[in-house]
């Protein structure tokens, strides 16, 4: 199963992707984590990405898409993957669609985690990552609000909306239920 996760920064995509990856035994691919690994390893890509990440801007798509293309070339994605934090723009989505149609096959689902801005602000300030400061968070929220609606429109035919308020385990249960419904929609009169 090939899927992507979208939602506000701090919506809990990373946490849910991790749980879902264990549940479905699929690799969890987070562009934020890949960038942070590059930064920790002091690679050239990491140095470039860092300036964008620290100001809350998106890393340019050519860099991001090349990194994802590289990751999706690994053997462990043959039976599927959970992409967390990519694509974030329609441009990235079109690049991903093209890449997948040439190789692994189309996406099965887009999980959109819906949550209030107040909740994500509370979560991010509690988390306290280097890019979780007030003004950087504001930039990330603004960019998200500009980019996400067209992205969801692009994927409207495979979109599943998940209520991401509340406890981690409850959200996970909602995700599993939504995927079950998406993969085997109950047809009236057949059960
Ligand atoms: P969050 O979703 O909370 O913003 P992430 O760890 O997913 O956290 O991303 C952290 C930062 O990494 C983003 O603010 C952005 O600078 C960069 N980034 C992650 N994914 C992408 C992407 N698909 N395109 C461009 N930049 C990205």
PDB file of C-alpha atoms and ligand atoms in Angstrom:
ATOM      1  CA  UNK A   1       0.000   0.000   0.000  1.00  0.00           C
ATOM      2  CA  UNK A   2       1.356   3.385  -1.060  1.00  0.00           C
ATOM      3  CA  UNK A   3       0.136   6.389   0.850  1.00  0.00           C
ATOM      4  CA  UNK A   4       0.956   9.926   1.817  1.00  0.00           C
ATOM      5  CA  UNK A   5       0.144  11.838   4.989  1.00  0.00           C
ATOM      6  CA  UNK A   6      -0.720  15.522   5.063  1.00  0.00           C
ATOM      7  CA  UNK A   7      -1.756  17.873   7.838  1.00  0.00           C
ATOM      8  CA  UNK A   8      -0.632  20.980   9.667  1.00  0.00           C
ATOM      9  CA  UNK A   9       2.879  21.029  11.105  1.00  0.00           C
ATOM     10  CA  UNK A  10       2.462  19.487  14.546  1.00  0.00           C
ATOM     11  CA  UNK A  11      -0.702  17.574  13.554  1.00  0.00           C
ATOM     12  CA  UNK A  12       1.005  14.350  14.596  1.00  0.00           C
ATOM     13  CA  UNK A  13       1.765  12.940  11.156  1.00  0.00           C
ATOM     14  CA  UNK A  14       5.155  11.640  12.275  1.00  0.00           C
ATOM     15  CA  UNK A  15       3.723   9.855  15.315  1.00  0.00           C
ATOM     16  CA  UNK A  16       0.869   8.342  13.329  1.00  0.00           C
ATOM     17  CA  UNK A  17       3.127   7.402  10.413  1.00  0.00           C
ATOM     18  CA  UNK A  18       5.376   5.555  12.846  1.00  0.00           C
ATOM     19  CA  UNK A  19       2.467   3.585  14.365  1.00  0.00           C
ATOM     20  CA  UNK A  20       0.972   2.836  10.980  1.00  0.00           C
ATOM     21  CA  UNK A  21       4.328   1.739   9.574  1.00  0.00           C
ATOM     22  CA  UNK A  22       4.627  -0.815  12.392  1.00  0.00           C
ATOM     23  CA  UNK A  23       1.035  -1.938  11.936  1.00  0.00           C
ATOM     24  CA  UNK A  24       1.318  -2.407   8.161  1.00  0.00           C
ATOM     25  CA  UNK A  25       5.010  -3.364   8.164  1.00  0.00           C
ATOM     26  CA  UNK A  26       5.867  -0.673   5.657  1.00  0.00           C
ATOM     27  CA  UNK A  27       8.727   1.823   5.619  1.00  0.00           C
ATOM     28  CA  UNK A  28       8.008   5.267   7.063  1.00  0.00           C
ATOM     29  CA  UNK A  29       9.628   7.931   4.917  1.00  0.00           C
ATOM     30  CA  UNK A  30       9.640  11.422   6.411  1.00  0.00           C
ATOM     31  CA  UNK A  31      11.224  14.200   4.365  1.00  0.00           C
ATOM     32  CA  UNK A  32      11.687  16.225   7.580  1.00  0.00           C
ATOM     33  CA  UNK A  33      13.596  13.281   9.137  1.00  0.00           C
ATOM     34  CA  UNK A  34      15.653  12.759   5.962  1.00  0.00           C
ATOM     35  CA  UNK A  35      16.629  16.442   5.992  1.00  0.00           C
ATOM     36  CA  UNK A  36      17.464  16.324   9.716  1.00  0.00           C
ATOM     37  CA  UNK A  37      19.646  13.255   9.096  1.00  0.00           C
ATOM     38  CA  UNK A  38      21.486  15.121   6.333  1.00  0.00           C
ATOM     39  CA  UNK A  39      21.978  18.065   8.698  1.00  0.00           C
ATOM     40  CA  UNK A  40      23.313  15.764  11.428  1.00  0.00           C
ATOM     41  CA  UNK A  41      25.655  14.110   8.892  1.00  0.00           C
ATOM     42  CA  UNK A  42      26.760  17.555   7.689  1.00  0.00           C
ATOM     43  CA  UNK A  43      26.198  16.734   4.049  1.00  0.00           C
ATOM     44  CA  UNK A  44      26.040  19.437   1.401  1.00  0.00           C
ATOM     45  CA  UNK A  45      22.317  18.804   0.978  1.00  0.00           C
ATOM     46  CA  UNK A  46      21.911  19.186   4.736  1.00  0.00           C
ATOM     47  CA  UNK A  47      23.728  22.510   4.757  1.00  0.00           C
ATOM     48  CA  UNK A  48      21.462  23.845   2.010  1.00  0.00           C
ATOM     49  CA  UNK A  49      18.270  22.495   3.571  1.00  0.00           C
ATOM     50  CA  UNK A  50      19.122  23.891   6.988  1.00  0.00           C
ATOM     51  CA  UNK A  51      18.771  27.537   5.987  1.00  0.00           C
ATOM     52  CA  UNK A  52      15.246  26.909   4.686  1.00  0.00           C
ATOM     53  CA  UNK A  53      14.172  24.699   7.582  1.00  0.00           C
ATOM     54  CA  UNK A  54      15.403  27.143  10.204  1.00  0.00           C
ATOM     55  CA  UNK A  55      13.351  29.927   8.669  1.00  0.00           C
ATOM     56  CA  UNK A  56      10.238  27.763   8.205  1.00  0.00           C
ATOM     57  CA  UNK A  57      10.389  27.904   4.399  1.00  0.00           C
ATOM     58  CA  UNK A  58      10.033  24.874   2.159  1.00  0.00           C
ATOM     59  CA  UNK A  59      13.279  23.422   0.877  1.00  0.00           C
ATOM     60  CA  UNK A  60      13.294  23.972  -2.936  1.00  0.00           C
ATOM     61  CA  UNK A  61      11.402  21.234  -4.737  1.00  0.00           C
ATOM     62  CA  UNK A  62      14.256  20.127  -7.003  1.00  0.00           C
ATOM     63  CA  UNK A  63      16.319  19.215  -3.935  1.00  0.00           C
ATOM     64  CA  UNK A  64      13.398  17.601  -2.126  1.00  0.00           C
ATOM     65  CA  UNK A  65      12.149  15.621  -5.123  1.00  0.00           C
ATOM     66  CA  UNK A  66      15.662  14.312  -5.881  1.00  0.00           C
ATOM     67  CA  UNK A  67      16.008  13.157  -2.263  1.00  0.00           C
ATOM     68  CA  UNK A  68      12.630  11.378  -2.373  1.00  0.00           C
ATOM     69  CA  UNK A  69      13.394   9.813  -5.763  1.00  0.00           C
ATOM     70  CA  UNK A  70      16.583   8.440  -4.312  1.00  0.00           C
ATOM     71  CA  UNK A  71      14.791   7.037  -1.248  1.00  0.00           C
ATOM     72  CA  UNK A  72      12.017   5.448  -3.331  1.00  0.00           C
ATOM     73  CA  UNK A  73      14.684   3.688  -5.372  1.00  0.00           C
ATOM     74  CA  UNK A  74      15.525   1.458  -2.390  1.00  0.00           C
ATOM     75  CA  UNK A  75      14.324  -2.155  -2.286  1.00  0.00           C
ATOM     76  CA  UNK A  76      12.238  -1.853   0.867  1.00  0.00           C
ATOM     77  CA  UNK A  77       9.449   0.096  -0.845  1.00  0.00           C
ATOM     78  CA  UNK A  78       8.408  -2.719  -3.192  1.00  0.00           C
ATOM     79  CA  UNK A  79       5.269  -3.569  -1.189  1.00  0.00           C
ATOM     80  CA  UNK A  80       4.493   0.033  -0.295  1.00  0.00           C
ATOM     81  CA  UNK A  81       5.459   3.007   1.825  1.00  0.00           C
ATOM     82  CA  UNK A  82       4.138   5.738   4.058  1.00  0.00           C
ATOM     83  CA  UNK A  83       5.338   9.153   2.911  1.00  0.00           C
ATOM     84  CA  UNK A  84       5.149  11.747   5.659  1.00  0.00           C
ATOM     85  CA  UNK A  85       5.635  15.419   4.776  1.00  0.00           C
ATOM     86  CA  UNK A  86       5.900  14.904   1.032  1.00  0.00           C
ATOM     87  CA  UNK A  87       4.434  16.093  -1.274  1.00  0.00           C
ATOM     88  CA  UNK A  88       3.528  19.497   0.175  1.00  0.00           C
ATOM     89  CA  UNK A  89       2.795  21.322  -3.061  1.00  0.00           C
ATOM     90  CA  UNK A  90       1.005  20.444  -6.289  1.00  0.00           C
ATOM     91  CA  UNK A  91       4.356  20.685  -8.088  1.00  0.00           C
ATOM     92  CA  UNK A  92       5.824  18.053  -5.785  1.00  0.00           C
ATOM     93  CA  UNK A  93       2.678  15.940  -6.183  1.00  0.00           C
ATOM     94  CA  UNK A  94       3.006  15.978  -9.957  1.00  0.00           C
ATOM     95  CA  UNK A  95       6.673  15.013  -9.684  1.00  0.00           C
ATOM     96  CA  UNK A  96       5.733  12.150  -7.353  1.00  0.00           C
ATOM     97  CA  UNK A  97       2.886  10.966  -9.593  1.00  0.00           C
ATOM     98  CA  UNK A  98       5.240  10.865 -12.544  1.00  0.00           C
ATOM     99  CA  UNK A  99       7.910   9.040 -10.597  1.00  0.00           C
ATOM    100  CA  UNK A 100       5.411   6.461  -9.326  1.00  0.00           C
ATOM    101  CA  UNK A 101       3.779   5.890 -12.690  1.00  0.00           C
ATOM    102  CA  UNK A 102       7.232   5.056 -14.107  1.00  0.00           C
ATOM    103  CA  UNK A 103       8.119   2.704 -11.281  1.00  0.00           C
ATOM    104  CA  UNK A 104       6.124   1.533  -8.276  1.00  0.00           C
ATOM    105  CA  UNK A 105       2.517   2.284  -9.270  1.00  0.00           C
ATOM    106  CA  UNK A 106      -0.011   4.896  -8.174  1.00  0.00           C
ATOM    107  CA  UNK A 107      -0.837   6.020  -4.653  1.00  0.00           C
ATOM    108  CA  UNK A 108      -3.647   4.188  -2.836  1.00  0.00           C
ATOM    109  CA  UNK A 109      -4.554   6.791  -0.241  1.00  0.00           C
ATOM    110  CA  UNK A 110      -3.884  10.281   1.029  1.00  0.00           C
ATOM    111  CA  UNK A 111      -4.534  10.658   4.756  1.00  0.00           C
ATOM    112  CA  UNK A 112      -5.226  14.247   5.717  1.00  0.00           C
ATOM    113  CA  UNK A 113      -4.953  14.878   9.459  1.00  0.00           C
ATOM    114  CA  UNK A 114      -7.318  17.647  10.501  1.00  0.00           C
ATOM    115  CA  UNK A 115      -6.655  19.520  13.702  1.00  0.00           C
ATOM    116  CA  UNK A 116      -7.081  23.081  14.996  1.00  0.00           C
ATOM    117  CA  UNK A 117      -4.259  25.620  14.828  1.00  0.00           C
ATOM    118  CA  UNK A 118      -4.483  26.016  18.599  1.00  0.00           C
ATOM    119  CA  UNK A 119      -3.835  22.303  19.118  1.00  0.00           C
ATOM    120  CA  UNK A 120      -0.784  22.274  16.840  1.00  0.00           C
ATOM    121  CA  UNK A 121       0.626  25.402  18.475  1.00  0.00           C
ATOM    122  CA  UNK A 122       0.348  23.730  21.881  1.00  0.00           C
ATOM    123  CA  UNK A 123       1.920  20.513  20.596  1.00  0.00           C
ATOM    124  CA  UNK A 124       4.813  22.236  18.806  1.00  0.00           C
ATOM    125  CA  UNK A 125       5.655  24.525  21.694  1.00  0.00           C
ATOM    126  CA  UNK A 126       5.674  21.486  24.009  1.00  0.00           C
ATOM    127  CA  UNK A 127       7.877  19.548  21.538  1.00  0.00           C
ATOM    128  CA  UNK A 128      10.397  22.380  21.294  1.00  0.00           C
ATOM    129  CA  UNK A 129      12.301  21.308  18.162  1.00  0.00           C
ATOM    130  CA  UNK A 130      14.827  23.842  16.785  1.00  0.00           C
ATOM    131  CA  UNK A 131      12.306  25.022  14.164  1.00  0.00           C
ATOM    132  CA  UNK A 132       9.454  25.180  16.698  1.00  0.00           C
ATOM    133  CA  UNK A 133       9.920  28.827  17.660  1.00  0.00           C
ATOM    134  CA  UNK A 134       7.106  31.359  17.436  1.00  0.00           C
ATOM    135  CA  UNK A 135       7.964  33.148  14.191  1.00  0.00           C
ATOM    136  CA  UNK A 136       9.206  30.007  12.395  1.00  0.00           C
ATOM    137  CA  UNK A 137       5.984  28.200  13.330  1.00  0.00           C
ATOM    138  CA  UNK A 138       3.993  31.150  11.973  1.00  0.00           C
ATOM    139  CA  UNK A 139       5.819  30.914   8.630  1.00  0.00           C
ATOM    140  CA  UNK A 140       5.260  27.147   8.434  1.00  0.00           C
ATOM    141  CA  UNK A 141       1.537  27.531   9.153  1.00  0.00           C
ATOM    142  CA  UNK A 142       1.188  30.278   6.531  1.00  0.00           C
ATOM    143  CA  UNK A 143       2.906  28.184   3.849  1.00  0.00           C
ATOM    144  CA  UNK A 144       0.850  25.140   4.785  1.00  0.00           C
ATOM    145  CA  UNK A 145      -2.365  27.132   4.523  1.00  0.00           C
ATOM    146  CA  UNK A 146      -1.380  28.360   1.059  1.00  0.00           C
ATOM    147  CA  UNK A 147      -0.274  24.994  -0.320  1.00  0.00           C
ATOM    148  CA  UNK A 148      -2.474  22.350   1.251  1.00  0.00           C
ATOM    149  CA  UNK A 149      -5.852  23.081  -0.279  1.00  0.00           C
ATOM    150  CA  UNK A 150      -4.657  22.778  -3.892  1.00  0.00           C
ATOM    151  CA  UNK A 151      -2.759  19.632  -2.850  1.00  0.00           C
ATOM    152  CA  UNK A 152      -5.890  18.031  -1.382  1.00  0.00           C
ATOM    153  CA  UNK A 153      -7.821  19.015  -4.486  1.00  0.00           C
ATOM    154  CA  UNK A 154      -5.180  17.274  -6.619  1.00  0.00           C
ATOM    155  CA  UNK A 155      -5.722  14.072  -4.621  1.00  0.00           C
ATOM    156  CA  UNK A 156      -9.468  14.412  -4.022  1.00  0.00           C
ATOM    157  CA  UNK A 157     -10.276  10.950  -5.462  1.00  0.00           C
ATOM    158  CA  UNK A 158      -8.125   9.098  -2.889  1.00  0.00           C
ATOM    159  CA  UNK A 159      -8.452  11.486   0.049  1.00  0.00           C
ATOM    160  CA  UNK A 160      -9.302  10.247   3.571  1.00  0.00           C
ATOM    161  CA  UNK A 161      -9.820  12.899   6.198  1.00  0.00           C
ATOM    162  CA  UNK A 162      -8.790  11.900   9.739  1.00  0.00           C
ATOM    163  CA  UNK A 163      -9.760  13.777  12.888  1.00  0.00           C
ATOM    164  CA  UNK A 164      -6.372  14.250  14.581  1.00  0.00           C
ATOM    165  CA  UNK A 165      -7.602  15.812  17.820  1.00  0.00           C
ATOM    166  CA  UNK A 166      -7.238  13.786  21.000  1.00  0.00           C
ATOM    167  CA  UNK A 167      -5.079  10.903  22.153  1.00  0.00           C
ATOM    168  CA  UNK A 168      -2.453   9.243  19.945  1.00  0.00           C
ATOM    169  CA  UNK A 169      -4.073   5.788  20.267  1.00  0.00           C
ATOM    170  CA  UNK A 170      -7.525   7.136  19.394  1.00  0.00           C
ATOM    171  CA  UNK A 171      -6.197   8.836  16.270  1.00  0.00           C
ATOM    172  CA  UNK A 172      -4.414   5.600  15.291  1.00  0.00           C
ATOM    173  CA  UNK A 173      -7.687   3.690  15.663  1.00  0.00           C
ATOM    174  CA  UNK A 174      -9.390   6.216  13.365  1.00  0.00           C
ATOM    175  CA  UNK A 175      -6.613   5.814  10.800  1.00  0.00           C
ATOM    176  CA  UNK A 176      -6.887   2.017  10.772  1.00  0.00           C
ATOM    177  CA  UNK A 177     -10.663   2.211  10.472  1.00  0.00           C
ATOM    178  CA  UNK A 178     -10.508   4.768   7.636  1.00  0.00           C
ATOM    179  CA  UNK A 179      -8.005   2.659   5.712  1.00  0.00           C
ATOM    180  CA  UNK A 180     -10.145  -0.444   6.189  1.00  0.00           C
ATOM    181  CA  UNK A 181     -13.121   1.380   4.738  1.00  0.00           C
ATOM    182  CA  UNK A 182     -11.058   2.741   1.885  1.00  0.00           C
ATOM    183  CA  UNK A 183      -9.598  -0.629   0.938  1.00  0.00           C
ATOM    184  CA  UNK A 184     -12.793  -2.679   1.275  1.00  0.00           C
ATOM    185  CA  UNK A 185     -15.723  -0.295   1.032  1.00  0.00           C
ATOM    186  CA  UNK A 186     -18.828  -2.056   2.317  1.00  0.00           C
ATOM    187  CA  UNK A 187     -21.305  -2.387  -0.487  1.00  0.00           C
ATOM    188  CA  UNK A 188     -24.963  -2.231   0.463  1.00  0.00           C
ATOM    189  CA  UNK A 189     -26.627  -5.626   0.117  1.00  0.00           C
ATOM    190  CA  UNK A 190     -23.431  -7.682  -0.092  1.00  0.00           C
ATOM    191  CA  UNK A 191     -22.990  -8.562   3.571  1.00  0.00           C
TER     192      UNK A 191
HETATM  193  P1  LIG B   1       6.475  19.839  10.148  1.00  0.00           P
HETATM  194  O1  LIG B   1       5.492  19.069   9.318  1.00  0.00           O
HETATM  195  O2  LIG B   1       6.120  19.861  11.609  1.00  0.00           O
HETATM  196  O3  LIG B   1       6.776  21.203   9.573  1.00  0.00           O
HETATM  197  P2  LIG B   1       8.709  18.222   9.164  1.00  0.00           P
HETATM  198  O4  LIG B   1       9.704  17.507   9.989  1.00  0.00           O
HETATM  199  O5  LIG B   1       7.822  17.415   8.286  1.00  0.00           O
HETATM  200  O6  LIG B   1       7.871  19.082  10.200  1.00  0.00           O
HETATM  201  O7  LIG B   1       9.448  19.306   8.248  1.00  0.00           O
HETATM  202  C1  LIG B   1      10.378  20.207   8.786  1.00  0.00           C
HETATM  203  C2  LIG B   1      10.880  21.150   7.689  1.00  0.00           C
HETATM  204  O8  LIG B   1      11.522  20.383   6.634  1.00  0.00           O
HETATM  205  C3  LIG B   1       9.798  21.973   6.969  1.00  0.00           C
HETATM  206  O9  LIG B   1       9.447  23.139   7.657  1.00  0.00           O
HETATM  207  C4  LIG B   1      10.509  22.261   5.633  1.00  0.00           C
HETATM  208  O10 LIG B   1      11.452  23.305   5.764  1.00  0.00           O
HETATM  209  C5  LIG B   1      11.285  20.972   5.356  1.00  0.00           C
HETATM  210  N1  LIG B   1      10.489  20.033   4.524  1.00  0.00           N
HETATM  211  C6  LIG B   1       9.935  18.865   4.928  1.00  0.00           C
HETATM  212  N2  LIG B   1       9.267  18.286   3.919  1.00  0.00           N
HETATM  213  C7  LIG B   1       9.391  19.111   2.844  1.00  0.00           C
HETATM  214  C8  LIG B   1       8.895  19.106   1.515  1.00  0.00           C
HETATM  215  N3  LIG B   1       8.117  18.098   1.036  1.00  0.00           N
HETATM  216  N4  LIG B   1       9.222  20.126   0.689  1.00  0.00           N
HETATM  217  C9  LIG B   1       9.992  21.123   1.121  1.00  0.00           C
HETATM  218  N5  LIG B   1      10.472  21.223   2.363  1.00  0.00           N
HETATM  219  C10 LIG B   1      10.175  20.232   3.235  1.00  0.00           C
END
